[in-house]
Coordinates of C-alpha atoms and ligand atoms in Angstrom, one line a residue:
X1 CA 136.3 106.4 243.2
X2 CA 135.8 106.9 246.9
X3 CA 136.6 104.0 249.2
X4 CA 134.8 106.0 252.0
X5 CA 131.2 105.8 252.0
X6 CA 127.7 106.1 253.9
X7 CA 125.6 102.9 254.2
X8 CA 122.8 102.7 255.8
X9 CA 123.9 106.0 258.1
X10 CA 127.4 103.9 258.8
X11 CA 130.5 105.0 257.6
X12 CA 132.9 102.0 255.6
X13 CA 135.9 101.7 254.5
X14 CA 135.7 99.5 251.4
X15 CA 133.2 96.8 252.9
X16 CA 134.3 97.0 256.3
X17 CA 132.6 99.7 259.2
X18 CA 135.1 101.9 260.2
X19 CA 133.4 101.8 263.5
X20 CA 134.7 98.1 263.8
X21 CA 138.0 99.2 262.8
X22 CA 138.3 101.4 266.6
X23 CA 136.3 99.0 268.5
X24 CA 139.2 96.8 267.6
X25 CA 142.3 98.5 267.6
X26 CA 141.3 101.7 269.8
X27 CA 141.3 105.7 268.5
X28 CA 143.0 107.6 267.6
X29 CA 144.2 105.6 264.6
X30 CA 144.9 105.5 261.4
X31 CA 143.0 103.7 258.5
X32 CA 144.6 103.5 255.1
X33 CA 142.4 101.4 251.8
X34 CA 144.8 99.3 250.1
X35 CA 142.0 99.7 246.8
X36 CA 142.3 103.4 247.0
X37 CA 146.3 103.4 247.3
X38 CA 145.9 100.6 244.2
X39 CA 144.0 102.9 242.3
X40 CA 145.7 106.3 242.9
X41 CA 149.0 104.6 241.8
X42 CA 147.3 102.8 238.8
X43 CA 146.4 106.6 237.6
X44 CA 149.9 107.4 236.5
X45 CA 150.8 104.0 236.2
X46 CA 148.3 102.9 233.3
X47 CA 149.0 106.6 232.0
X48 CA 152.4 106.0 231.5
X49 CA 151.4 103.0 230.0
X50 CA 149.0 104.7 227.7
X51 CA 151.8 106.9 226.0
X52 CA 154.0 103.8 225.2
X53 CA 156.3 104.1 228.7
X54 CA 156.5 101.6 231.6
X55 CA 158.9 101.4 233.9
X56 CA 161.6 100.4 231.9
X57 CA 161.5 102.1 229.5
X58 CA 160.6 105.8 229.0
X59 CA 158.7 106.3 232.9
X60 CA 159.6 105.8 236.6
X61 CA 156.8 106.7 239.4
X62 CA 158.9 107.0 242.2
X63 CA 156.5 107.8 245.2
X64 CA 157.4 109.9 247.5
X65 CA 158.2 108.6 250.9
X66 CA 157.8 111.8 252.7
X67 CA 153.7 111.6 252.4
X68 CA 153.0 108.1 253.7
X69 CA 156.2 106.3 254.8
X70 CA 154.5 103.1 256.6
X71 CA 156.0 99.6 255.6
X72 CA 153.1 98.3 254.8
X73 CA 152.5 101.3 252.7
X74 CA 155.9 101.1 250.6
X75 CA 155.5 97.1 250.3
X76 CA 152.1 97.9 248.3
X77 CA 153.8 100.3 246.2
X78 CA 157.0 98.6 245.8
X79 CA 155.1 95.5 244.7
X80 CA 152.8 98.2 241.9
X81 CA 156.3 98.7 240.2
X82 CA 156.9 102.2 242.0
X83 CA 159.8 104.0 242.8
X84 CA 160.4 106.1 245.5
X85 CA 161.7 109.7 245.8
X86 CA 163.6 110.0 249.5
X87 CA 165.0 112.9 251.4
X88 CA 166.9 110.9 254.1
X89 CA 168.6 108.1 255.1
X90 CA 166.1 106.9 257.3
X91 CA 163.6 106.7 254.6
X92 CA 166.1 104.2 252.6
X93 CA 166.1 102.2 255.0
X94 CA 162.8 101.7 255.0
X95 CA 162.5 101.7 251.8
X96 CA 164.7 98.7 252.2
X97 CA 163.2 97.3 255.1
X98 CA 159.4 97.2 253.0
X99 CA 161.4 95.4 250.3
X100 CA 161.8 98.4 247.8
X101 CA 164.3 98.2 245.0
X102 CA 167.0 100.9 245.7
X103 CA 167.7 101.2 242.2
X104 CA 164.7 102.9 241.7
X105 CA 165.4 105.1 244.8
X106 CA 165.6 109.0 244.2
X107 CA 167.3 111.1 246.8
X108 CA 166.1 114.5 247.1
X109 CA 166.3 117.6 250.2
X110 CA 168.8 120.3 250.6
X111 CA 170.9 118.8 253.4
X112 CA 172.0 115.3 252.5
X113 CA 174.8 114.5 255.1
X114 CA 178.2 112.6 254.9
X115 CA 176.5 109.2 255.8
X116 CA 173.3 109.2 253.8
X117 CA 175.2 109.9 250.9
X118 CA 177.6 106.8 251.9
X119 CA 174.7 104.9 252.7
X120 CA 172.5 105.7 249.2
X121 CA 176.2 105.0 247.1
X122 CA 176.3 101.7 249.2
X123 CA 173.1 100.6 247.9
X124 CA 173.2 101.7 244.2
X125 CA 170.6 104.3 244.2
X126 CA 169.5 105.7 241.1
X127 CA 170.1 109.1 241.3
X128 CA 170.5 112.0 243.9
X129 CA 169.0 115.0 243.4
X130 CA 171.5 117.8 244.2
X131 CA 170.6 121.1 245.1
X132 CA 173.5 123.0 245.2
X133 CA 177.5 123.7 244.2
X134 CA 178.6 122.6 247.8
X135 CA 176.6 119.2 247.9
X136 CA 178.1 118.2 244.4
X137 CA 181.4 118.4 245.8
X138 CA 180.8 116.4 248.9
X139 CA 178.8 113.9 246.9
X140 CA 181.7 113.4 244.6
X141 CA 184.6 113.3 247.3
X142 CA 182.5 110.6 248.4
X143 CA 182.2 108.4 245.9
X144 CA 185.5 108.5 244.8
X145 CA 186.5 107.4 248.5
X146 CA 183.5 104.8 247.6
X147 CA 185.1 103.7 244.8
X148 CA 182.0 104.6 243.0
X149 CA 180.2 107.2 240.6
X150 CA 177.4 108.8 241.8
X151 CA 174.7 109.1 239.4
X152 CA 173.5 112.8 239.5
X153 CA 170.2 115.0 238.7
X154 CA 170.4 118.7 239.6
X155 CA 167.3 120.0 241.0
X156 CA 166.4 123.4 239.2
X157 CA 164.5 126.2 240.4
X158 CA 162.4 126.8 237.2
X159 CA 160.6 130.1 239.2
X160 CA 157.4 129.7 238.2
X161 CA 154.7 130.3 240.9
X162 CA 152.5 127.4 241.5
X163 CA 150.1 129.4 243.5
X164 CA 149.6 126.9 246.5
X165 CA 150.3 128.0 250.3
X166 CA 153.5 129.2 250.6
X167 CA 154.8 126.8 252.8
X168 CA 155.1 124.2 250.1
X169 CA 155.5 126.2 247.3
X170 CA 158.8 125.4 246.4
X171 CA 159.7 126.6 243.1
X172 CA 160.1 130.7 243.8
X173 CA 163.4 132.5 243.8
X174 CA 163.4 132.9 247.1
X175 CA 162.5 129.4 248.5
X176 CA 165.7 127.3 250.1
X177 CA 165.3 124.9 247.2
X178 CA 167.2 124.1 244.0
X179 CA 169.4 125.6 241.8
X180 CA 168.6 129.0 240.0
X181 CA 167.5 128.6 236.7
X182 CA 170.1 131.2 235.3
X183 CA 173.2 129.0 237.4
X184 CA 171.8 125.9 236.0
X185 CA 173.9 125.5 233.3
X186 CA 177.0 126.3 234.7
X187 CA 176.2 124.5 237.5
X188 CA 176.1 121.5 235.6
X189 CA 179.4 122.2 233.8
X190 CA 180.9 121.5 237.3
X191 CA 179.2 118.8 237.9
X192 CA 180.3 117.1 234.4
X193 CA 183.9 118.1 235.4
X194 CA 183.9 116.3 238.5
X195 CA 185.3 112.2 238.2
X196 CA 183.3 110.7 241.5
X197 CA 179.9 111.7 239.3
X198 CA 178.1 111.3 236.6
X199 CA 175.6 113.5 235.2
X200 CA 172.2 111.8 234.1
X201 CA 169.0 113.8 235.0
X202 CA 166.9 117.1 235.6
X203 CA 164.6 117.3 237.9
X204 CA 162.6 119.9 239.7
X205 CA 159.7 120.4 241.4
X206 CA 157.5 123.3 241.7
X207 CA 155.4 122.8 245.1
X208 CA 152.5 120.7 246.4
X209 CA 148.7 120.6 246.5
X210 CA 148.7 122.1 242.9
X211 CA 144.8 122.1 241.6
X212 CA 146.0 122.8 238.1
X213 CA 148.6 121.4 236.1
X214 CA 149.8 124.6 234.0
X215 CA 152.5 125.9 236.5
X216 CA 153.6 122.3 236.1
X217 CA 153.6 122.8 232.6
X218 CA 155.2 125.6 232.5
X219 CA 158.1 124.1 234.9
X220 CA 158.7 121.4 231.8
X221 CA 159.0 123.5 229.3
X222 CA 161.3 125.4 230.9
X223 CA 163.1 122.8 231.9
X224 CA 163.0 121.2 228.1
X225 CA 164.4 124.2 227.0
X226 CA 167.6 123.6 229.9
X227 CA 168.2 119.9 228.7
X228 CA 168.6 121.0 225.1
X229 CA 170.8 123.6 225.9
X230 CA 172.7 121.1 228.0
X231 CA 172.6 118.8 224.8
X232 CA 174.1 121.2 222.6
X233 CA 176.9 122.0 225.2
X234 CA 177.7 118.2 225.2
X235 CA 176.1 116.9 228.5
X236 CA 173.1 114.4 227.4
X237 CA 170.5 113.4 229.9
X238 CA 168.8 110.3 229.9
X239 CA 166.2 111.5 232.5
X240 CA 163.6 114.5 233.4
X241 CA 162.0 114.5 236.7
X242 CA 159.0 116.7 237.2
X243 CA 158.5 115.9 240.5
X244 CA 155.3 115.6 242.3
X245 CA 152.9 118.2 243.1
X246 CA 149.0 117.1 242.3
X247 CA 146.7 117.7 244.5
X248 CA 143.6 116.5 246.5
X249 CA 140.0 117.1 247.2
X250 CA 139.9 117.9 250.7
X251 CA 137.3 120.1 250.6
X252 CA 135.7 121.0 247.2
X253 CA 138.9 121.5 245.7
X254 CA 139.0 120.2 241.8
X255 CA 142.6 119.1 241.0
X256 CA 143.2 118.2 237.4
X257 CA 142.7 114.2 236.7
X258 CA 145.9 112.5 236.7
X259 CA 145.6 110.9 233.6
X260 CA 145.1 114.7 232.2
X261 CA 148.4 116.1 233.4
X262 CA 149.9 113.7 232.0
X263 CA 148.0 113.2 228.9
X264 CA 149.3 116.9 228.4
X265 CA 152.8 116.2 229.5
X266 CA 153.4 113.4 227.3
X267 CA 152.1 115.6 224.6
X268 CA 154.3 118.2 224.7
X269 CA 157.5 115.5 225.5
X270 CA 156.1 113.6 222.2
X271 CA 156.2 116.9 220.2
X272 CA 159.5 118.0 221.6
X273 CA 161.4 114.9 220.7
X274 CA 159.9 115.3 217.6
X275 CA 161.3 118.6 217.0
X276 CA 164.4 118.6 218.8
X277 CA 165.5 116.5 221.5
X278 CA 168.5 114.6 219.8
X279 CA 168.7 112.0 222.5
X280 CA 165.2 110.9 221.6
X281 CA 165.6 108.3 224.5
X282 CA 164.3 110.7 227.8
X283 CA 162.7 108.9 230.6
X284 CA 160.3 111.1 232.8
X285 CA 160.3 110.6 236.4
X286 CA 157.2 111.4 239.0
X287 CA 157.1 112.1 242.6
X288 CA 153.5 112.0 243.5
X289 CA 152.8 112.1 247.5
X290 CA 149.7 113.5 248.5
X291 CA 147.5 112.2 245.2
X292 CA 148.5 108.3 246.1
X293 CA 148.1 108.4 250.0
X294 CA 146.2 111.7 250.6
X295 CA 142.5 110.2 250.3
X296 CA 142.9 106.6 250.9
X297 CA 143.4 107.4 254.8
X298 CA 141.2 108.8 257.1
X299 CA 142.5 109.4 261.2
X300 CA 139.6 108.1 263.9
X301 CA 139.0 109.6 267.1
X302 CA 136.4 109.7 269.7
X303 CA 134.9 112.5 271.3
X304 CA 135.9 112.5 275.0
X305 CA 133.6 115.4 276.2
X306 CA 131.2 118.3 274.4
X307 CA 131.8 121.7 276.0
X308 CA 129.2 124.6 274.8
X309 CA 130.6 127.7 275.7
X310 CA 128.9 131.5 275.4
X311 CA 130.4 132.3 272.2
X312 CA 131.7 128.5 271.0
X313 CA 131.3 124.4 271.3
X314 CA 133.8 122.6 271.5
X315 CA 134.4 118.9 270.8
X316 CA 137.3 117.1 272.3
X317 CA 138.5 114.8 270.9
X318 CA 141.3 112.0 271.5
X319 CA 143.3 113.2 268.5
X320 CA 145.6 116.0 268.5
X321 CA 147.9 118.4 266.5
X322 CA 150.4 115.9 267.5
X323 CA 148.2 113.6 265.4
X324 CA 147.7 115.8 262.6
X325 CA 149.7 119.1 262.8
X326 CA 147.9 120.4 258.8
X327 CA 145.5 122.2 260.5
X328 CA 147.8 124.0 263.3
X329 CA 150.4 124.4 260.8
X330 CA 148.6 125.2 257.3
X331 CA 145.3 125.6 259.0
X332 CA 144.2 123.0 256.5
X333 CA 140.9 121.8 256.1
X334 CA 139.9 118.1 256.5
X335 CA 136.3 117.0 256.2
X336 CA 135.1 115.4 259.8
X337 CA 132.6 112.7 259.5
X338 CA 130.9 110.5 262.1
X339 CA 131.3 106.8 261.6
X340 CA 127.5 106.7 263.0
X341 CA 125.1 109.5 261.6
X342 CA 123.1 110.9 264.1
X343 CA 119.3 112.0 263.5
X344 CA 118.7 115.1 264.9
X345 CA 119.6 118.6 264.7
X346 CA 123.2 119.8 264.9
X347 CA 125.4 122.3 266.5
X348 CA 128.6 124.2 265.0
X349 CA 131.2 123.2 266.6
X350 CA 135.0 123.6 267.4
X351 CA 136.7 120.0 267.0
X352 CA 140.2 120.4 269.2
X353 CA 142.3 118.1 270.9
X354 CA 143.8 117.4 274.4
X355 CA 147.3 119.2 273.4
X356 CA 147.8 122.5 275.8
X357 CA 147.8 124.9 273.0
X358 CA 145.1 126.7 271.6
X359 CA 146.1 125.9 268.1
X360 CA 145.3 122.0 268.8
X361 CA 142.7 122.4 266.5
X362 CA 141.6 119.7 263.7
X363 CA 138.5 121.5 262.2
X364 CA 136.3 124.7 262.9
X365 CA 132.7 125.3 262.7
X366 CA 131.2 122.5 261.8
X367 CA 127.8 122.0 261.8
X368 CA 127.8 118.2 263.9
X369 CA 125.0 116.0 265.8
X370 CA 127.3 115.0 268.4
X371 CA 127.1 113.1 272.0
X372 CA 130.1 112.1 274.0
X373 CA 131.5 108.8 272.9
X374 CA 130.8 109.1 269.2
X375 CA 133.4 108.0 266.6
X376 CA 134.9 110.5 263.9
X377 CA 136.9 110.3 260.8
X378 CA 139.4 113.0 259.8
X379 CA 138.9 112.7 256.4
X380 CA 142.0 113.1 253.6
X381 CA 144.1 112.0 256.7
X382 CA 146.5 109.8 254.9
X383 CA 149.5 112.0 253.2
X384 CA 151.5 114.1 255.5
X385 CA 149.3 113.0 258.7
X386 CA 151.4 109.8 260.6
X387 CA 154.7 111.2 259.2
X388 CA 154.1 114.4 260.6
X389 CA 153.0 113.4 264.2
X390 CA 155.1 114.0 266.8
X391 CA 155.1 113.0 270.8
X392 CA 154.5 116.6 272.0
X393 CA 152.7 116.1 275.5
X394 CA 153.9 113.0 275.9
X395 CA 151.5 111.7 273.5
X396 CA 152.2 107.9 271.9
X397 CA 151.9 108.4 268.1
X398 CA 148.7 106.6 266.5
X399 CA 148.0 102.9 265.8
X400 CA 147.7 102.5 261.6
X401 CA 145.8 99.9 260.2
X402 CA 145.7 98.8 256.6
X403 CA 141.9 97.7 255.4
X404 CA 141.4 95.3 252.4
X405 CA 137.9 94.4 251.6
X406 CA 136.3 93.5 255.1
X407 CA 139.8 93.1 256.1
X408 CA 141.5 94.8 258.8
X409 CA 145.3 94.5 259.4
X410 CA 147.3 96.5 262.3
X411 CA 150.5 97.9 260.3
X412 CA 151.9 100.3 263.1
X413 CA 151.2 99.4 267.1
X414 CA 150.2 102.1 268.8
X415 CA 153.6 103.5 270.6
X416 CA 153.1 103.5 274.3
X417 CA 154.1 106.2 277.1
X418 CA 156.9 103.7 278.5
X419 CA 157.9 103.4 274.3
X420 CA 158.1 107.3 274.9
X421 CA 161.0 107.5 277.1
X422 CA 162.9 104.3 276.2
X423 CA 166.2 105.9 275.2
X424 CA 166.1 108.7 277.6
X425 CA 168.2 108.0 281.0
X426 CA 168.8 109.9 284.4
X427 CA 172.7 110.8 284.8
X428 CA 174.5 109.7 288.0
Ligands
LIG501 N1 159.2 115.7 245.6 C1 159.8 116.6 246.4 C2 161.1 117.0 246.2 C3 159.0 117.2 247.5 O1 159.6 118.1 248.2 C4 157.7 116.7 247.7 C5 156.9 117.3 248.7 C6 157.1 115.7 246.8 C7 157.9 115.3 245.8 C8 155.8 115.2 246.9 O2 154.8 116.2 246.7 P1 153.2 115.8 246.6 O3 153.0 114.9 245.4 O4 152.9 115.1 247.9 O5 152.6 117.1 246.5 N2 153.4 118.7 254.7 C9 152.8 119.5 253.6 C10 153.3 119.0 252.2 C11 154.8 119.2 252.1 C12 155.3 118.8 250.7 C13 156.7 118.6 250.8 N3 157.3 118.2 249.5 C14 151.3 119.2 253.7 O6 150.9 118.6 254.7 O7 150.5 119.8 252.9

């Protein structure tokens, strides 16, 4: 269910206005409903639960960091049992910092350095993700200087299209990610030859903002058939990672229901281990982003003036592509509501920010009753919106604030020009 809702022409959050939410901490910000994030994560948690898995045993949700990574954020989640799927150092650390257990930390991306990979060994993770021939041999230099074994997945390129934009479609031939399908195996005959590792897991995933869950499926069974080759060739797994992928309702979009993916996923492991798997003891892992954070955060704004031009109107706003770069960078949709409705008759209008370029855009045509000073919410704001703002123009990133009932608590200050240039200096 949706934690955003109209009563009485006044837009909530839960029970609380979200027009009390600005007059208190000030736009733009961000506004994140702790029930929503609950709920979201309860999907695939009471799933896995459903098909006889929890967390010990048989299913890990490891969330992944990238979408939302506020503390507050990663506390809730960490509390929920969740994992969480990294792809830096910096994001186990604050993984660490929001009281997250490490050894259910995943560590993903293509370019893992020297020290994040000392600095994952250090604290035990439970696996990295490798994507290629040259990062296994680092990793296992590494831990044997460490001491240590690191426990390895290698991410596969299963090449199946899961016809989202193509920026985060990952799973093609020709995207930077993974290992190729056909080098998988060998791939993993080096990695079982190599002391400073140890082989444990498969993962893969296909892309993000998927609406249907039969690329996905697809992607498992191809990646089934790998670990039984793998199994006859001697190297057992004792984990499959699917990664994340589901998608939202931004618009009128109708992604599969969570509990159906994996309703169907189980299915097919069920019927697999019952046919073949010798291991019989597989745990599947999930790296869900945008379905846990995506629509439990909307971004606030005011309108600083309305400007009706010959061919256009424009509202400016005091967010910005800095604020939320989707639209400027996938020219993604987000609904736009105001937090008061307006009687009246409205006007199409542009919504763009203060940012000097003409892609500072948040939405397009959109029919609005607008005066100067009204509130808006950028709905769907709350995956891949804080963690992809930036300080272009000089532009302090945005408060967040975490609502729980009628309760509103500030989880991120707003950062502040002099915050801006802190560790800059002048040379002599
Ligand atoms: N695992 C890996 C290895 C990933 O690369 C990603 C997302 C996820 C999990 C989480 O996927 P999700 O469940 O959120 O779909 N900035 C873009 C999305 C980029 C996704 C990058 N990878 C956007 O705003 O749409």
């Amino acid at each position: 269910m949706s934690h955003f809702a109209y009563r009485n022409r006044t837009l909530h959050i839960e029970n609380l206005p979200l027009a009390q939410v600005a007059a208190e901490f000030g736009t733009p910000t961000y506004v994140y409903s702790r029930a929503s994030l609950e709920e979201n994560f309860a999907a695939y948690a009471n799933a896995c639960k459903q098909h006889g898995r929890s967390d010990a045993h048989g299913a890990l949700v490891c969330y992944s960091v990238k979408s939302n990574s506020n503390l507050a954020v990663l506390n809730l989640l960490g509390k929920l049992g969740s994992g969480f799927d990294i792809v830096s150092g910096g994001e186990l650390l604050r993984v660490i910092a929001a009281g997250g257990d490490p050894r259910k930390v995943i560590f993903s991306g293509v370019g893992k350095s020297r020290e994040e990979m000392r600095l994952a060994l250090s604290h035990d993770i439970l696996c990295f993700n490798v994507e290629s021939i040259p990062e296994l041999h680092r990793l296992n230099a590494i831990a044997l200087e460490m001491g240590k074994r690191a426990p390895v997945s290698l991410r596969v390129n299963p090449n199946v299209d899961a016809k989202t934009h193509p920026y985060i479609s990952t799973g093609l031939k020709d995207n930077k990610f993974g290992i190729a399908f056909e080098e998988a195996i060998a791939t993993y005959k080096v990695a079982a030859s190599l002391p400073g590792l140890q082989v444990v897991g498969i993962d893969c995933h296909i892309g993000s903002q998927l609406l249907d869950d039969a690329p996905l499926l697809e992607a498992l069974d191809k990646v089934i058939e790998l670990v039984d080759t793998l199994n006859d060739a001697g190297i057992v797994l004792h984990h499959l990672d699917i990664g994340g992928g589901i998608g939202i309702t931004y618009d009128d979009e109708k992604p599969v229901a969570v509990a159906d993916y994996l309703a169907r996923l189980f299915a097919r492991i069920d019927d697999w281990r019952a046919k073949k798997y010798a291991g019989n003891n597989i745990t599947v892992l999930f790296e869900p982003g945008r379905s846990i954070v995506g629509n439990a955060g909307v971004l606030l704004t005011e309108v600083q003036y309305l400007k009706h031009g010959e061919t256009k109107n424009f509202a400016v706003v005091d967010a910005a592509m800095n604020d939320l770069m989707r639209p400027a960078m996938y020219e993604a949709w987000h609904g736009v509501q105001a937090l008061q409705k307006r009687e009246g008759s409205s006007q199409v209008y542009d919504v763009v920010g203060p940012v000097c370029e003409s892609g500072d855009w948040l939405a397009r045509a959109r029919a609005l009753t607008l005066e100067q000073g009204d509130l808006l919410a950028i709905m769907s704001a709350g995956a891949y919106g804080m963690t992809m703002a930036s300080n272009y123009n000089t532009r302090g990133r945005a408060a967040e604030v975490l609502v729980d009932g009628e309760q509103s608590m500030l989880i991120r200050k707003r950062e502040m020009p002099a915050d801006l240039f802190a560790l800059e200096s002048i040379p002599k």
